[in-house]
Amino acid sequence: MSGLHLISPTSVNIPFSGSVSVSANGGISCTSTRRIDIRNVFSANYDNYMIVMSGYSPRDYSMTWGLIGANDILDVNAVYAYSGTQFEGTGNYDDDDWGATSFHEIGVSDVIQIIGYIYSPLLAEPTMARFFMNGYSGWVAGAGIMDGAAQYKENTIHNGIYFQGTEANPFTGTIRIYGLVK
Amino acid sequence: MPAINGLVRVKATSTANTGGTATQTTNGEYVFTGVTSARLDGIFTSIYDDYLMVFEARANGASPSDVNFRFTTGGTDRSTASTYRLQQITASGSSLTNTSSSLDYGRAFTLPVTNYSGFNFYVYWPARVYRSGIRSVSALSDASGTVVDRMTYHMENLSSDGIRFYSTVAFDMSVNIYAFNQ
């Protein structure tokens, strides 16, 4: 038995500009997509999930990501919290927010590469996330690292995830969501 | 929909080494012993975007070995000046340092002698005609249990099909290669 399964979402919605396609296996490809809602990707078959995301957007930190709750509604309640570190050149930052409306902004631009984990989104408990991001740092004109942990602090069931940019900063790239077999 | 394996074993179309020996197990693990250069050809293709490489490695001799890497195409190094942009975090004991560099190669490992250390490479979009990146996470077998976390992105918009590791000091390295299904 494989320990990691690629999941095919029940539906993918892009309410604004851009386009999206889903491969026969479930891999998602976006082109100039302002927002993508990946619905019903969490199921009772798995407790925990791994996300692999690669691509680019015109500007740094122009995207956010968060959870989708009942009736496919984006959960943007200000009950997310995160703590993270960011390394660019010889500088580093600590970053935290305890009343955010999403997991975290995503450092995009020339490259965005993320390994993320979502823990127990279907439980009526806080949902936890851990992410390891690579990006281009405009400050040092080089590579940047941004890692962190986040949580949705209330006891709410979520069945999907969204990524949101802006009209001027859409996302082009790939998103794959894997379930860790239990 | 039936579950699709999330990780797929990848095998090289060929390998090349300088010094030492190279062997391949039936399952597809590559073992290089006492080499100063180890190249894996044909591992990155248009079938998959993102890859996971898992290494065990050590210096083969009395001196620590700094191992670098370059992407390759058809066995030829990608070696344009200043195209490998690195951000590196080193945590050793109670010390944390971060540095950046711009080189014609990427930094892969700093290998202690005697015992094997472990490394993961997450490789994003190497075969696409776009900037590719590697996030490497290590667990060194030195006295401090040092962590070295590196992000390297290759700025050239070129497709690569392989990777070469090299050093001035002989090293031992085994590697298993997987693709994230999509």
PDB file of N, CA and C in Angstrom, chain B residues 124-175:
ATOM      1  N   TYR B 124      11.850  21.416  -7.568  1.00  0.00           N
ATOM      2  CA  TYR B 124      10.657  21.970  -8.192  1.00  0.00           C
ATOM      3  C   TYR B 124      10.940  22.364  -9.650  1.00  0.00           C
ATOM      4  N   TRP B 125      10.134  21.851 -10.544  1.00  0.00           N
ATOM      5  CA  TRP B 125      10.106  22.259 -11.942  1.00  0.00           C
ATOM      6  C   TRP B 125      11.458  22.162 -12.655  1.00  0.00           C
ATOM      7  N   PRO B 126      12.268  21.151 -12.424  1.00  0.00           N
ATOM      8  CA  PRO B 126      13.570  21.104 -13.110  1.00  0.00           C
ATOM      9  C   PRO B 126      13.462  20.935 -14.610  1.00  0.00           C
ATOM     10  N   ALA B 127      12.418  20.232 -15.077  1.00  0.00           N
ATOM     11  CA  ALA B 127      12.324  19.960 -16.511  1.00  0.00           C
ATOM     12  C   ALA B 127      11.522  21.004 -17.263  1.00  0.00           C
ATOM     13  N   ARG B 128      10.923  21.912 -16.537  1.00  0.00           N
ATOM     14  CA  ARG B 128      10.179  22.980 -17.218  1.00  0.00           C
ATOM     15  C   ARG B 128      11.137  24.058 -17.714  1.00  0.00           C
ATOM     16  N   VAL B 129      10.718  24.756 -18.758  1.00  0.00           N
ATOM     17  CA  VAL B 129      11.529  25.869 -19.264  1.00  0.00           C
ATOM     18  C   VAL B 129      11.180  27.086 -18.419  1.00  0.00           C
ATOM     19  N   TYR B 130      11.583  26.984 -17.187  1.00  0.00           N
ATOM     20  CA  TYR B 130      11.349  28.059 -16.227  1.00  0.00           C
ATOM     21  C   TYR B 130      12.362  27.901 -15.107  1.00  0.00           C
ATOM     22  N   ARG B 131      12.381  28.873 -14.215  1.00  0.00           N
ATOM     23  CA  ARG B 131      13.298  28.782 -13.087  1.00  0.00           C
ATOM     24  C   ARG B 131      12.942  27.601 -12.204  1.00  0.00           C
ATOM     25  N   SER B 132      13.954  26.858 -11.817  1.00  0.00           N
ATOM     26  CA  SER B 132      13.727  25.690 -10.977  1.00  0.00           C
ATOM     27  C   SER B 132      14.359  25.920  -9.614  1.00  0.00           C
ATOM     28  N   GLY B 133      13.958  25.142  -8.659  1.00  0.00           N
ATOM     29  CA  GLY B 133      14.459  25.355  -7.307  1.00  0.00           C
ATOM     30  C   GLY B 133      14.639  24.063  -6.546  1.00  0.00           C
ATOM     31  N   ILE B 134      15.488  24.131  -5.545  1.00  0.00           N
ATOM     32  CA  ILE B 134      15.704  22.990  -4.663  1.00  0.00           C
ATOM     33  C   ILE B 134      15.651  23.472  -3.225  1.00  0.00           C
ATOM     34  N   ARG B 135      14.874  22.815  -2.426  1.00  0.00           N
ATOM     35  CA  ARG B 135      14.921  23.030  -0.981  1.00  0.00           C
ATOM     36  C   ARG B 135      15.586  21.804  -0.381  1.00  0.00           C
ATOM     37  N   SER B 136      16.682  21.989   0.298  1.00  0.00           N
ATOM     38  CA  SER B 136      17.380  20.856   0.898  1.00  0.00           C
ATOM     39  C   SER B 136      17.369  20.992   2.407  1.00  0.00           C
ATOM     40  N   VAL B 137      17.067  19.908   3.048  1.00  0.00           N
ATOM     41  CA  VAL B 137      16.998  19.859   4.501  1.00  0.00           C
ATOM     42  C   VAL B 137      17.914  18.735   4.958  1.00  0.00           C
ATOM     43  N   SER B 138      18.777  19.041   5.920  1.00  0.00           N
ATOM     44  CA  SER B 138      19.770  18.062   6.316  1.00  0.00           C
ATOM     45  C   SER B 138      19.702  17.755   7.799  1.00  0.00           C
ATOM     46  N   ALA B 139      20.211  16.611   8.125  1.00  0.00           N
ATOM     47  CA  ALA B 139      20.473  16.249   9.521  1.00  0.00           C
ATOM     48  C   ALA B 139      21.888  15.694   9.553  1.00  0.00           C
ATOM     49  N   LEU B 140      22.819  16.497  10.050  1.00  0.00           N
ATOM     50  CA  LEU B 140      24.221  16.109  10.004  1.00  0.00           C
ATOM     51  C   LEU B 140      24.590  15.243  11.204  1.00  0.00           C
ATOM     52  N   SER B 141      25.542  14.360  10.934  1.00  0.00           N
ATOM     53  CA  SER B 141      25.975  13.430  11.983  1.00  0.00           C
ATOM     54  C   SER B 141      27.175  13.977  12.738  1.00  0.00           C
ATOM     55  N   ASP B 142      27.339  15.297  12.773  1.00  0.00           N
ATOM     56  CA  ASP B 142      28.458  15.854  13.539  1.00  0.00           C
ATOM     57  C   ASP B 142      28.098  15.908  15.027  1.00  0.00           C
ATOM     58  N   ALA B 143      29.016  16.428  15.823  1.00  0.00           N
ATOM     59  CA  ALA B 143      28.828  16.371  17.278  1.00  0.00           C
ATOM     60  C   ALA B 143      27.650  17.208  17.743  1.00  0.00           C
ATOM     61  N   SER B 144      27.282  18.236  16.960  1.00  0.00           N
ATOM     62  CA  SER B 144      26.197  19.130  17.381  1.00  0.00           C
ATOM     63  C   SER B 144      24.847  18.757  16.802  1.00  0.00           C
ATOM     64  N   GLY B 145      24.806  17.759  15.933  1.00  0.00           N
ATOM     65  CA  GLY B 145      23.555  17.455  15.248  1.00  0.00           C
ATOM     66  C   GLY B 145      23.086  18.636  14.423  1.00  0.00           C
ATOM     67  N   THR B 146      23.992  19.209  13.670  1.00  0.00           N
ATOM     68  CA  THR B 146      23.738  20.461  12.959  1.00  0.00           C
ATOM     69  C   THR B 146      22.624  20.318  11.921  1.00  0.00           C
ATOM     70  N   VAL B 147      21.798  21.349  11.844  1.00  0.00           N
ATOM     71  CA  VAL B 147      20.777  21.452  10.807  1.00  0.00           C
ATOM     72  C   VAL B 147      21.237  22.469   9.776  1.00  0.00           C
ATOM     73  N   VAL B 148      21.220  22.087   8.519  1.00  0.00           N
ATOM     74  CA  VAL B 148      21.482  23.035   7.440  1.00  0.00           C
ATOM     75  C   VAL B 148      20.285  22.992   6.502  1.00  0.00           C
ATOM     76  N   ASP B 149      19.634  24.127   6.354  1.00  0.00           N
ATOM     77  CA  ASP B 149      18.436  24.229   5.534  1.00  0.00           C
ATOM     78  C   ASP B 149      18.755  25.193   4.397  1.00  0.00           C
ATOM     79  N   ARG B 150      18.675  24.707   3.181  1.00  0.00           N
ATOM     80  CA  ARG B 150      19.081  25.530   2.035  1.00  0.00           C
ATOM     81  C   ARG B 150      17.945  25.637   1.028  1.00  0.00           C
ATOM     82  N   MET B 151      17.818  26.831   0.458  1.00  0.00           N
ATOM     83  CA  MET B 151      16.962  27.008  -0.704  1.00  0.00           C
ATOM     84  C   MET B 151      17.825  27.543  -1.840  1.00  0.00           C
ATOM     85  N   THR B 152      17.808  26.849  -2.950  1.00  0.00           N
ATOM     86  CA  THR B 152      18.565  27.292  -4.120  1.00  0.00           C
ATOM     87  C   THR B 152      17.616  27.378  -5.291  1.00  0.00           C
ATOM     88  N   TYR B 153      17.620  28.498  -5.975  1.00  0.00           N
ATOM     89  CA  TYR B 153      16.898  28.466  -7.242  1.00  0.00           C
ATOM     90  C   TYR B 153      17.806  28.847  -8.383  1.00  0.00           C
ATOM     91  N   HIS B 154      17.548  28.161  -9.482  1.00  0.00           N
ATOM     92  CA  HIS B 154      18.369  28.305 -10.672  1.00  0.00           C
ATOM     93  C   HIS B 154      17.651  29.265 -11.596  1.00  0.00           C
ATOM     94  N   MET B 155      18.301  30.397 -11.881  1.00  0.00           N
ATOM     95  CA  MET B 155      17.598  31.507 -12.518  1.00  0.00           C
ATOM     96  C   MET B 155      17.394  31.359 -14.013  1.00  0.00           C
ATOM     97  N   GLU B 156      18.059  30.410 -14.637  1.00  0.00           N
ATOM     98  CA  GLU B 156      17.925  30.285 -16.088  1.00  0.00           C
ATOM     99  C   GLU B 156      16.602  29.604 -16.450  1.00  0.00           C
ATOM    100  N   ASN B 157      15.971  30.119 -17.455  1.00  0.00           N
ATOM    101  CA  ASN B 157      14.727  29.519 -17.934  1.00  0.00           C
ATOM    102  C   ASN B 157      15.056  28.388 -18.900  1.00  0.00           C
ATOM    103  N   LEU B 158      15.594  27.308 -18.348  1.00  0.00           N
ATOM    104  CA  LEU B 158      16.028  26.174 -19.146  1.00  0.00           C
ATOM    105  C   LEU B 158      15.515  24.888 -18.530  1.00  0.00           C
ATOM    106  N   SER B 159      15.352  23.889 -19.387  1.00  0.00           N
ATOM    107  CA  SER B 159      14.933  22.571 -18.926  1.00  0.00           C
ATOM    108  C   SER B 159      16.159  21.717 -18.633  1.00  0.00           C
ATOM    109  N   SER B 160      16.157  21.064 -17.493  1.00  0.00           N
ATOM    110  CA  SER B 160      17.256  20.161 -17.137  1.00  0.00           C
ATOM    111  C   SER B 160      16.705  18.747 -16.977  1.00  0.00           C
ATOM    112  N   ASP B 161      17.532  17.749 -17.308  1.00  0.00           N
ATOM    113  CA  ASP B 161      17.069  16.365 -17.157  1.00  0.00           C
ATOM    114  C   ASP B 161      17.891  15.584 -16.130  1.00  0.00           C
ATOM    115  N   GLY B 162      18.914  16.216 -15.577  1.00  0.00           N
ATOM    116  CA  GLY B 162      19.726  15.503 -14.611  1.00  0.00           C
ATOM    117  C   GLY B 162      20.389  16.438 -13.622  1.00  0.00           C
ATOM    118  N   ILE B 163      21.225  15.853 -12.783  1.00  0.00           N
ATOM    119  CA  ILE B 163      21.918  16.631 -11.757  1.00  0.00           C
ATOM    120  C   ILE B 163      23.260  15.951 -11.479  1.00  0.00           C
ATOM    121  N   ARG B 164      24.268  16.784 -11.200  1.00  0.00           N
ATOM    122  CA  ARG B 164      25.604  16.242 -10.888  1.00  0.00           C
ATOM    123  C   ARG B 164      26.060  16.790  -9.550  1.00  0.00           C
ATOM    124  N   PHE B 165      26.584  15.898  -8.724  1.00  0.00           N
ATOM    125  CA  PHE B 165      27.152  16.264  -7.433  1.00  0.00           C
ATOM    126  C   PHE B 165      28.667  16.101  -7.534  1.00  0.00           C
ATOM    127  N   TYR B 166      29.410  17.048  -6.968  1.00  0.00           N
ATOM    128  CA  TYR B 166      30.852  16.946  -7.090  1.00  0.00           C
ATOM    129  C   TYR B 166      31.544  17.625  -5.911  1.00  0.00           C
ATOM    130  N   SER B 167      32.794  17.213  -5.684  1.00  0.00           N
ATOM    131  CA  SER B 167      33.566  17.713  -4.554  1.00  0.00           C
ATOM    132  C   SER B 167      35.040  17.543  -4.854  1.00  0.00           C
ATOM    133  N   THR B 168      35.887  18.241  -4.107  1.00  0.00           N
ATOM    134  CA  THR B 168      37.332  18.017  -4.211  1.00  0.00           C
ATOM    135  C   THR B 168      37.778  16.859  -3.321  1.00  0.00           C
ATOM    136  N   VAL B 169      36.904  16.410  -2.461  1.00  0.00           N
ATOM    137  CA  VAL B 169      37.201  15.316  -1.540  1.00  0.00           C
ATOM    138  C   VAL B 169      36.227  14.180  -1.809  1.00  0.00           C
ATOM    139  N   ALA B 170      36.732  12.968  -1.839  1.00  0.00           N
ATOM    140  CA  ALA B 170      35.867  11.824  -2.160  1.00  0.00           C
ATOM    141  C   ALA B 170      34.740  11.676  -1.136  1.00  0.00           C
ATOM    142  N   PHE B 171      33.595  11.232  -1.634  1.00  0.00           N
ATOM    143  CA  PHE B 171      32.438  11.053  -0.759  1.00  0.00           C
ATOM    144  C   PHE B 171      31.676   9.786  -1.138  1.00  0.00           C
ATOM    145  N   ASP B 172      30.885   9.313  -0.182  1.00  0.00           N
ATOM    146  CA  ASP B 172      29.978   8.186  -0.403  1.00  0.00           C
ATOM    147  C   ASP B 172      28.555   8.726  -0.380  1.00  0.00           C
ATOM    148  N   MET B 173      27.728   8.269  -1.287  1.00  0.00           N
ATOM    149  CA  MET B 173      26.374   8.825  -1.357  1.00  0.00           C
ATOM    150  C   MET B 173      25.422   7.775  -1.914  1.00  0.00           C
ATOM    151  N   SER B 174      24.331   7.552  -1.214  1.00  0.00           N
ATOM    152  CA  SER B 174      23.249   6.759  -1.788  1.00  0.00           C
ATOM    153  C   SER B 174      22.037   7.669  -1.924  1.00  0.00           C
ATOM    154  N   VAL B 175      21.261   7.442  -2.969  1.00  0.00           N
ATOM    155  CA  VAL B 175      20.121   8.325  -3.215  1.00  0.00           C
ATOM    156  C   VAL B 175      18.959   7.529  -3.795  1.00  0.00           C
TER     157      VAL B 175
END
